[in-house]
Amino acid sequence: MAIFKALAEQNRLRIIRVLYQTSREMTCNEVGEQLNISKSTVSYHFKALRLVGLTNTRQVAQTKYLSLQLATFDRYLPGFLATL
Amino acid sequence: MAIFKALAEQNRLRIIRVLYQTSREMTCNEVGEQLNISKSTVSYHFKALRLVGLTNTRQVAQTKYLSLQLATFDRYLPGFLATL
DNA sequence: TTTTTAGTTCGATAACTATCGAACTAAAAG
DNA sequence: CTTTTAGTTCGATAGTTATCGAACTAAAAA
């Protein structure tokens, strides 16, 4: 159920969509600006997505780059990303 | 997102589970007794499940029989039911 | 060493969703 | 006709989750 909960929220879906459509890693800041959400809220959602294995984090100094964990989508929701 | 929302709740998942595991239609009352939930709450969840196409309703007089709409599960969540 | 940058955590609050019982509708049974 | 049965709707409330800004940490840049 954790994955469904993670996907059952507007802003988390928007984050997934932007990650998928730009096809690259993005930072907290970048996503916050793009979607007009405060950085603390973005941080909160990033954590939720990471905890259920929908995203990966790569850290360089204080910057964290987020990307989709495609394997998780393929495993539990095959074809879903293509519908975004 | 509607389907994810429907699946992101404990009692709705329990309803789906019981429908799947008993492999037959069930009534509101029956589910309520089995899961110890008031009939108004069961009615509320039945509606939510039906609205997103996860279940079917067959009505005989005042009794409504609920069953899983397998096509929806197969389409969006192949393999999910088997994990219940 | 001071300032800037990126992100986290916390506390308060807003927004949303689930829950119940009571009052209701409609149909079957007595 | 009256009572029982199955489910719906409503209003109130509890419970949960999302949101923000402020205070914080850690690292890079100046």
PDB file of C-alpha atoms (C1' of nucleotides) in Angstrom:
ATOM      1  CA  MET A   1       0.000   0.000   0.000  1.00  0.00           C
ATOM      2  CA  ALA A   2       2.932   2.340   0.608  1.00  0.00           C
ATOM      3  CA  ILE A   3       3.484   2.835  -3.098  1.00  0.00           C
ATOM      4  CA  PHE A   4      -0.176   3.632  -3.687  1.00  0.00           C
ATOM      5  CA  LYS A   5      -0.103   6.195  -0.926  1.00  0.00           C
ATOM      6  CA  ALA A   6       2.951   7.789  -2.442  1.00  0.00           C
ATOM      7  CA  LEU A   7       1.245   8.034  -5.810  1.00  0.00           C
ATOM      8  CA  ALA A   8      -2.063   9.258  -4.406  1.00  0.00           C
ATOM      9  CA  GLU A   9      -0.995  12.866  -4.070  1.00  0.00           C
ATOM     10  CA  GLN A  10      -1.060  15.621  -6.628  1.00  0.00           C
ATOM     11  CA  ASN A  11       2.342  17.150  -5.996  1.00  0.00           C
ATOM     12  CA  ARG A  12       4.183  13.865  -5.785  1.00  0.00           C
ATOM     13  CA  LEU A  13       2.709  12.898  -9.130  1.00  0.00           C
ATOM     14  CA  ARG A  14       3.784  16.241 -10.559  1.00  0.00           C
ATOM     15  CA  ILE A  15       7.299  15.592  -9.305  1.00  0.00           C
ATOM     16  CA  ILE A  16       7.311  12.177 -10.931  1.00  0.00           C
ATOM     17  CA  ARG A  17       5.962  13.657 -14.122  1.00  0.00           C
ATOM     18  CA  VAL A  18       8.605  16.348 -14.325  1.00  0.00           C
ATOM     19  CA  LEU A  19      11.352  13.848 -13.571  1.00  0.00           C
ATOM     20  CA  TYR A  20      10.045  11.554 -16.252  1.00  0.00           C
ATOM     21  CA  GLN A  21       9.492  14.193 -18.883  1.00  0.00           C
ATOM     22  CA  THR A  22      12.818  15.938 -18.495  1.00  0.00           C
ATOM     23  CA  SER A  23      14.546  12.552 -18.470  1.00  0.00           C
ATOM     24  CA  ARG A  24      17.272  13.604 -16.080  1.00  0.00           C
ATOM     25  CA  GLU A  25      18.118  14.081 -12.456  1.00  0.00           C
ATOM     26  CA  MET A  26      16.808  17.164 -10.711  1.00  0.00           C
ATOM     27  CA  THR A  27      17.536  18.892  -7.433  1.00  0.00           C
ATOM     28  CA  CYS A  28      15.112  19.832  -4.701  1.00  0.00           C
ATOM     29  CA  ASN A  29      15.468  23.494  -5.552  1.00  0.00           C
ATOM     30  CA  GLU A  30      14.928  22.962  -9.229  1.00  0.00           C
ATOM     31  CA  VAL A  31      11.736  20.998  -8.677  1.00  0.00           C
ATOM     32  CA  GLY A  32      10.487  23.527  -6.144  1.00  0.00           C
ATOM     33  CA  GLU A  33      10.931  26.392  -8.574  1.00  0.00           C
ATOM     34  CA  GLN A  34       9.430  24.528 -11.479  1.00  0.00           C
ATOM     35  CA  LEU A  35       6.346  23.485  -9.533  1.00  0.00           C
ATOM     36  CA  ASN A  36       6.072  26.480  -7.209  1.00  0.00           C
ATOM     37  CA  ILE A  37       6.289  24.571  -3.976  1.00  0.00           C
ATOM     38  CA  SER A  38       8.353  25.569  -0.965  1.00  0.00           C
ATOM     39  CA  LYS A  39      11.602  23.731  -0.514  1.00  0.00           C
ATOM     40  CA  SER A  40      10.532  22.198   2.768  1.00  0.00           C
ATOM     41  CA  THR A  41       7.493  20.692   1.111  1.00  0.00           C
ATOM     42  CA  VAL A  42       9.576  19.385  -1.758  1.00  0.00           C
ATOM     43  CA  SER A  43      11.970  17.852   0.730  1.00  0.00           C
ATOM     44  CA  TYR A  44       9.029  16.190   2.459  1.00  0.00           C
ATOM     45  CA  HIS A  45       7.781  14.670  -0.787  1.00  0.00           C
ATOM     46  CA  PHE A  46      11.259  13.638  -1.920  1.00  0.00           C
ATOM     47  CA  LYS A  47      11.598  11.674   1.265  1.00  0.00           C
ATOM     48  CA  ALA A  48       8.219   9.993   0.781  1.00  0.00           C
ATOM     49  CA  LEU A  49       9.128   8.948  -2.741  1.00  0.00           C
ATOM     50  CA  ARG A  50      12.523   7.696  -1.718  1.00  0.00           C
ATOM     51  CA  LEU A  51      11.180   5.687   1.209  1.00  0.00           C
ATOM     52  CA  VAL A  52       8.917   3.636  -1.030  1.00  0.00           C
ATOM     53  CA  GLY A  53      11.647   3.091  -3.583  1.00  0.00           C
ATOM     54  CA  LEU A  54      10.203   5.167  -6.397  1.00  0.00           C
ATOM     55  CA  THR A  55      13.254   7.406  -6.637  1.00  0.00           C
ATOM     56  CA  ASN A  56      17.012   7.396  -6.233  1.00  0.00           C
ATOM     57  CA  THR A  57      19.176  10.028  -4.681  1.00  0.00           C
ATOM     58  CA  ARG A  58      22.693  10.872  -5.705  1.00  0.00           C
ATOM     59  CA  GLN A  59      24.439  13.316  -3.467  1.00  0.00           C
ATOM     60  CA  VAL A  60      27.242  15.669  -4.470  1.00  0.00           C
ATOM     61  CA  ALA A  61      28.320  17.866  -1.585  1.00  0.00           C
ATOM     62  CA  GLN A  62      25.134  19.457  -0.240  1.00  0.00           C
ATOM     63  CA  THR A  63      23.234  18.941  -3.458  1.00  0.00           C
ATOM     64  CA  LYS A  64      21.004  15.947  -3.937  1.00  0.00           C
ATOM     65  CA  TYR A  65      20.011  14.804  -7.375  1.00  0.00           C
ATOM     66  CA  LEU A  66      16.803  12.902  -7.692  1.00  0.00           C
ATOM     67  CA  SER A  67      15.877  10.457 -10.405  1.00  0.00           C
ATOM     68  CA  LEU A  68      13.206   7.852 -10.930  1.00  0.00           C
ATOM     69  CA  GLN A  69      13.887   4.281  -9.903  1.00  0.00           C
ATOM     70  CA  LEU A  70      12.588   2.785 -13.100  1.00  0.00           C
ATOM     71  CA  ALA A  71      12.828  -0.778 -11.834  1.00  0.00           C
ATOM     72  CA  THR A  72      10.186  -0.108  -9.207  1.00  0.00           C
ATOM     73  CA  PHE A  73       7.791   1.343 -11.735  1.00  0.00           C
ATOM     74  CA  ASP A  74       8.373  -1.511 -14.120  1.00  0.00           C
ATOM     75  CA  ARG A  75       7.837  -4.038 -11.424  1.00  0.00           C
ATOM     76  CA  TYR A  76       4.665  -2.694  -9.843  1.00  0.00           C
ATOM     77  CA  LEU A  77       3.220  -0.417 -12.497  1.00  0.00           C
ATOM     78  CA  PRO A  78       4.378  -1.533 -15.900  1.00  0.00           C
ATOM     79  CA  GLY A  79       3.445   1.011 -18.510  1.00  0.00           C
ATOM     80  CA  PHE A  80       2.405   3.645 -16.022  1.00  0.00           C
ATOM     81  CA  LEU A  81       5.157   6.155 -16.722  1.00  0.00           C
ATOM     82  CA  ALA A  82       4.309   6.222 -20.398  1.00  0.00           C
ATOM     83  CA  THR A  83       0.825   7.467 -19.512  1.00  0.00           C
ATOM     84  CA  LEU A  84       2.110  10.618 -17.832  1.00  0.00           C
TER      85      LEU A  84
ATOM     86  CA  MET B   1      -4.409   9.073  -9.715  1.00  0.00           C
ATOM     87  CA  ALA B   2      -7.969   8.111  -8.799  1.00  0.00           C
ATOM     88  CA  ILE B   3      -7.109   4.434  -8.700  1.00  0.00           C
ATOM     89  CA  PHE B   4      -4.099   5.033  -6.498  1.00  0.00           C
ATOM     90  CA  LYS B   5      -6.221   7.032  -4.085  1.00  0.00           C
ATOM     91  CA  ALA B   6      -8.739   4.235  -3.943  1.00  0.00           C
ATOM     92  CA  LEU B   7      -6.017   1.731  -3.134  1.00  0.00           C
ATOM     93  CA  ALA B   8      -4.273   3.943  -0.606  1.00  0.00           C
ATOM     94  CA  GLU B   9      -6.596   3.148   2.251  1.00  0.00           C
ATOM     95  CA  GLN B  10      -6.518   0.265   4.684  1.00  0.00           C
ATOM     96  CA  ASN B  11     -10.181  -0.680   4.690  1.00  0.00           C
ATOM     97  CA  ARG B  12     -10.614  -0.482   0.940  1.00  0.00           C
ATOM     98  CA  LEU B  13      -7.669  -2.813   0.549  1.00  0.00           C
ATOM     99  CA  ARG B  14      -9.217  -5.168   3.086  1.00  0.00           C
ATOM    100  CA  ILE B  15     -12.428  -5.142   1.084  1.00  0.00           C
ATOM    101  CA  ILE B  16     -10.533  -5.939  -2.078  1.00  0.00           C
ATOM    102  CA  ARG B  17      -8.653  -8.682  -0.299  1.00  0.00           C
ATOM    103  CA  VAL B  18     -11.777 -10.322   1.041  1.00  0.00           C
ATOM    104  CA  LEU B  19     -13.459 -10.125  -2.343  1.00  0.00           C
ATOM    105  CA  TYR B  20     -10.436 -11.653  -3.978  1.00  0.00           C
ATOM    106  CA  GLN B  21      -9.878 -14.380  -1.460  1.00  0.00           C
ATOM    107  CA  THR B  22     -13.443 -15.544  -1.246  1.00  0.00           C
ATOM    108  CA  SER B  23     -13.672 -15.438  -5.037  1.00  0.00           C
ATOM    109  CA  ARG B  24     -17.299 -14.453  -5.126  1.00  0.00           C
ATOM    110  CA  GLU B  25     -19.661 -11.534  -4.900  1.00  0.00           C
ATOM    111  CA  MET B  26     -20.409 -10.113  -1.497  1.00  0.00           C
ATOM    112  CA  THR B  27     -22.976  -7.729  -0.099  1.00  0.00           C
ATOM    113  CA  CYS B  28     -22.415  -4.561   1.875  1.00  0.00           C
ATOM    114  CA  ASN B  29     -23.676  -6.199   5.024  1.00  0.00           C
ATOM    115  CA  GLU B  30     -21.546  -9.270   4.628  1.00  0.00           C
ATOM    116  CA  VAL B  31     -18.384  -7.238   4.182  1.00  0.00           C
ATOM    117  CA  GLY B  32     -19.294  -4.995   7.096  1.00  0.00           C
ATOM    118  CA  GLU B  33     -19.712  -7.956   9.417  1.00  0.00           C
ATOM    119  CA  GLN B  34     -16.609  -9.683   8.229  1.00  0.00           C
ATOM    120  CA  LEU B  35     -14.428  -6.620   8.644  1.00  0.00           C
ATOM    121  CA  ASN B  36     -16.233  -5.024  11.568  1.00  0.00           C
ATOM    122  CA  ILE B  37     -17.028  -1.750   9.874  1.00  0.00           C
ATOM    123  CA  SER B  38     -20.350   0.057  10.037  1.00  0.00           C
ATOM    124  CA  LYS B  39     -22.560  -0.325   7.019  1.00  0.00           C
ATOM    125  CA  SER B  40     -22.445   3.373   6.217  1.00  0.00           C
ATOM    126  CA  THR B  41     -18.676   3.253   6.055  1.00  0.00           C
ATOM    127  CA  VAL B  42     -18.769   0.156   3.890  1.00  0.00           C
ATOM    128  CA  SER B  43     -21.218   1.895   1.599  1.00  0.00           C
ATOM    129  CA  TYR B  44     -18.856   4.862   1.387  1.00  0.00           C
ATOM    130  CA  HIS B  45     -15.939   2.639   0.382  1.00  0.00           C
ATOM    131  CA  PHE B  46     -18.026   0.581  -2.034  1.00  0.00           C
ATOM    132  CA  LYS B  47     -18.883   3.772  -3.821  1.00  0.00           C
ATOM    133  CA  ALA B  48     -15.248   4.867  -3.980  1.00  0.00           C
ATOM    134  CA  LEU B  49     -14.192   1.528  -5.445  1.00  0.00           C
ATOM    135  CA  ARG B  50     -16.997   1.501  -7.953  1.00  0.00           C
ATOM    136  CA  LEU B  51     -16.335   5.066  -9.112  1.00  0.00           C
ATOM    137  CA  VAL B  52     -12.783   4.245 -10.129  1.00  0.00           C
ATOM    138  CA  GLY B  53     -13.825   1.053 -11.845  1.00  0.00           C
ATOM    139  CA  LEU B  54     -12.230  -1.427  -9.475  1.00  0.00           C
ATOM    140  CA  THR B  55     -15.508  -3.162  -8.718  1.00  0.00           C
ATOM    141  CA  ASN B  56     -18.826  -4.107 -10.274  1.00  0.00           C
ATOM    142  CA  THR B  57     -22.225  -3.994  -8.735  1.00  0.00           C
ATOM    143  CA  ARG B  58     -25.063  -6.347  -9.467  1.00  0.00           C
ATOM    144  CA  GLN B  59     -28.329  -5.416  -7.894  1.00  0.00           C
ATOM    145  CA  VAL B  60     -31.140  -7.794  -6.962  1.00  0.00           C
ATOM    146  CA  ALA B  61     -34.004  -5.968  -5.300  1.00  0.00           C
ATOM    147  CA  GLN B  62     -32.488  -3.949  -2.475  1.00  0.00           C
ATOM    148  CA  THR B  63     -29.395  -6.104  -2.256  1.00  0.00           C
ATOM    149  CA  LYS B  64     -26.210  -5.151  -4.064  1.00  0.00           C
ATOM    150  CA  TYR B  65     -23.573  -7.727  -4.833  1.00  0.00           C
ATOM    151  CA  LEU B  66     -20.063  -6.488  -5.246  1.00  0.00           C
ATOM    152  CA  SER B  67     -17.285  -8.147  -7.177  1.00  0.00           C
ATOM    153  CA  LEU B  68     -13.881  -7.163  -8.451  1.00  0.00           C
ATOM    154  CA  GLN B  69     -13.574  -5.755 -11.932  1.00  0.00           C
ATOM    155  CA  LEU B  70     -10.637  -7.906 -12.880  1.00  0.00           C
ATOM    156  CA  ALA B  71     -10.071  -6.134 -16.175  1.00  0.00           C
ATOM    157  CA  THR B  72      -9.168  -2.926 -14.369  1.00  0.00           C
ATOM    158  CA  PHE B  73      -6.664  -4.676 -12.138  1.00  0.00           C
ATOM    159  CA  ASP B  74      -5.135  -6.494 -15.072  1.00  0.00           C
ATOM    160  CA  ARG B  75      -4.853  -3.336 -17.047  1.00  0.00           C
ATOM    161  CA  TYR B  76      -3.334  -1.031 -14.458  1.00  0.00           C
ATOM    162  CA  LEU B  77      -1.874  -3.385 -11.892  1.00  0.00           C
ATOM    163  CA  PRO B  78      -1.052  -6.681 -13.514  1.00  0.00           C
ATOM    164  CA  GLY B  79      -0.129  -9.248 -10.905  1.00  0.00           C
ATOM    165  CA  PHE B  80      -1.230  -7.137  -7.989  1.00  0.00           C
ATOM    166  CA  LEU B  81      -4.165  -9.262  -6.869  1.00  0.00           C
ATOM    167  CA  ALA B  82      -1.988 -12.311  -6.602  1.00  0.00           C
ATOM    168  CA  THR B  83       0.115 -10.522  -3.987  1.00  0.00           C
ATOM    169  CA  LEU B  84      -2.790 -10.071  -1.595  1.00  0.00           C
TER     170      LEU B  84
ATOM    171  C1'  DT C   1      36.414  33.335   8.474  1.00  0.00           C
ATOM    172  C1'  DT C   2      32.113  35.014   6.698  1.00  0.00           C
ATOM    173  C1'  DT C   3      28.568  34.383   3.436  1.00  0.00           C
ATOM    174  C1'  DT C   4      25.957  31.825   0.348  1.00  0.00           C
ATOM    175  C1'  DT C   5      23.738  27.617  -1.132  1.00  0.00           C
ATOM    176  C1'  DA C   6      21.113  23.131  -0.645  1.00  0.00           C
ATOM    177  C1'  DG C   7      18.544  20.599   1.992  1.00  0.00           C
ATOM    178  C1'  DT C   8      16.371  18.960   6.631  1.00  0.00           C
ATOM    179  C1'  DT C   9      13.544  19.249  10.670  1.00  0.00           C
ATOM    180  C1'  DC C  10      10.103  21.287  13.579  1.00  0.00           C
ATOM    181  C1'  DG C  11       5.846  23.398  15.117  1.00  0.00           C
ATOM    182  C1'  DA C  12       1.626  25.290  13.748  1.00  0.00           C
ATOM    183  C1'  DT C  13      -2.127  25.066  10.935  1.00  0.00           C
ATOM    184  C1'  DA C  14      -4.888  24.112   6.909  1.00  0.00           C
ATOM    185  C1'  DA C  15      -6.966  20.762   4.026  1.00  0.00           C
ATOM    186  C1'  DC C  16      -8.661  16.475   3.263  1.00  0.00           C
ATOM    187  C1'  DT C  17     -10.589  11.825   4.256  1.00  0.00           C
ATOM    188  C1'  DA C  18     -12.646   8.259   7.105  1.00  0.00           C
ATOM    189  C1'  DT C  19     -15.835   7.062  10.632  1.00  0.00           C
ATOM    190  C1'  DC C  20     -20.102   6.647  13.027  1.00  0.00           C
ATOM    191  C1'  DG C  21     -25.047   6.773  14.102  1.00  0.00           C
ATOM    192  C1'  DA C  22     -29.384   8.650  12.854  1.00  0.00           C
ATOM    193  C1'  DA C  23     -32.722   9.551   9.604  1.00  0.00           C
ATOM    194  C1'  DC C  24     -34.078   8.139   5.204  1.00  0.00           C
ATOM    195  C1'  DT C  25     -35.681   5.186   0.756  1.00  0.00           C
ATOM    196  C1'  DA C  26     -37.115   1.179  -1.427  1.00  0.00           C
ATOM    197  C1'  DA C  27     -38.246  -3.511  -1.631  1.00  0.00           C
ATOM    198  C1'  DA C  28     -39.484  -8.097   0.500  1.00  0.00           C
ATOM    199  C1'  DA C  29     -41.605 -10.698   4.018  1.00  0.00           C
ATOM    200  C1'  DG C  30     -44.986 -11.364   7.436  1.00  0.00           C
TER     201       DG C  30
ATOM    202  C1'  DC D   1     -50.713  -2.555   6.115  1.00  0.00           C
ATOM    203  C1'  DT D   2     -46.662  -3.184   9.122  1.00  0.00           C
ATOM    204  C1'  DT D   3     -42.223  -4.819   9.894  1.00  0.00           C
ATOM    205  C1'  DT D   4     -37.899  -6.232   8.467  1.00  0.00           C
ATOM    206  C1'  DT D   5     -33.924  -5.942   5.493  1.00  0.00           C
ATOM    207  C1'  DA D   6     -30.300  -3.637   2.518  1.00  0.00           C
ATOM    208  C1'  DG D   7     -28.292   0.167   1.421  1.00  0.00           C
ATOM    209  C1'  DT D   8     -27.716   5.524   0.996  1.00  0.00           C
ATOM    210  C1'  DT D   9     -27.102  10.157   2.625  1.00  0.00           C
ATOM    211  C1'  DC D  10     -26.141  13.586   6.048  1.00  0.00           C
ATOM    212  C1'  DG D  11     -23.976  16.084   9.816  1.00  0.00           C
ATOM    213  C1'  DA D  12     -20.567  15.913  13.225  1.00  0.00           C
ATOM    214  C1'  DT D  13     -16.152  14.704  14.491  1.00  0.00           C
ATOM    215  C1'  DA D  14     -11.815  12.279  14.613  1.00  0.00           C
ATOM    216  C1'  DG D  15      -7.732  11.153  12.280  1.00  0.00           C
ATOM    217  C1'  DT D  16      -4.420  11.815   8.810  1.00  0.00           C
ATOM    218  C1'  DT D  17      -1.555  14.240   5.604  1.00  0.00           C
ATOM    219  C1'  DA D  18       0.202  18.404   3.274  1.00  0.00           C
ATOM    220  C1'  DT D  19       1.857  23.008   3.626  1.00  0.00           C
ATOM    221  C1'  DC D  20       4.579  26.828   5.051  1.00  0.00           C
ATOM    222  C1'  DG D  21       8.218  29.612   7.232  1.00  0.00           C
ATOM    223  C1'  DA D  22      11.743  29.673  10.661  1.00  0.00           C
ATOM    224  C1'  DA D  23      15.571  27.761  12.673  1.00  0.00           C
ATOM    225  C1'  DC D  24      19.028  24.546  11.741  1.00  0.00           C
ATOM    226  C1'  DT D  25      23.273  21.710   9.508  1.00  0.00           C
ATOM    227  C1'  DA D  26      26.803  21.041   6.358  1.00  0.00           C
ATOM    228  C1'  DA D  27      29.482  22.208   2.519  1.00  0.00           C
ATOM    229  C1'  DA D  28      31.202  25.495  -1.088  1.00  0.00           C
ATOM    230  C1'  DA D  29      32.406  30.025  -2.449  1.00  0.00           C
ATOM    231  C1'  DA D  30      34.009  34.534  -1.572  1.00  0.00           C
TER     232       DA D  30
END
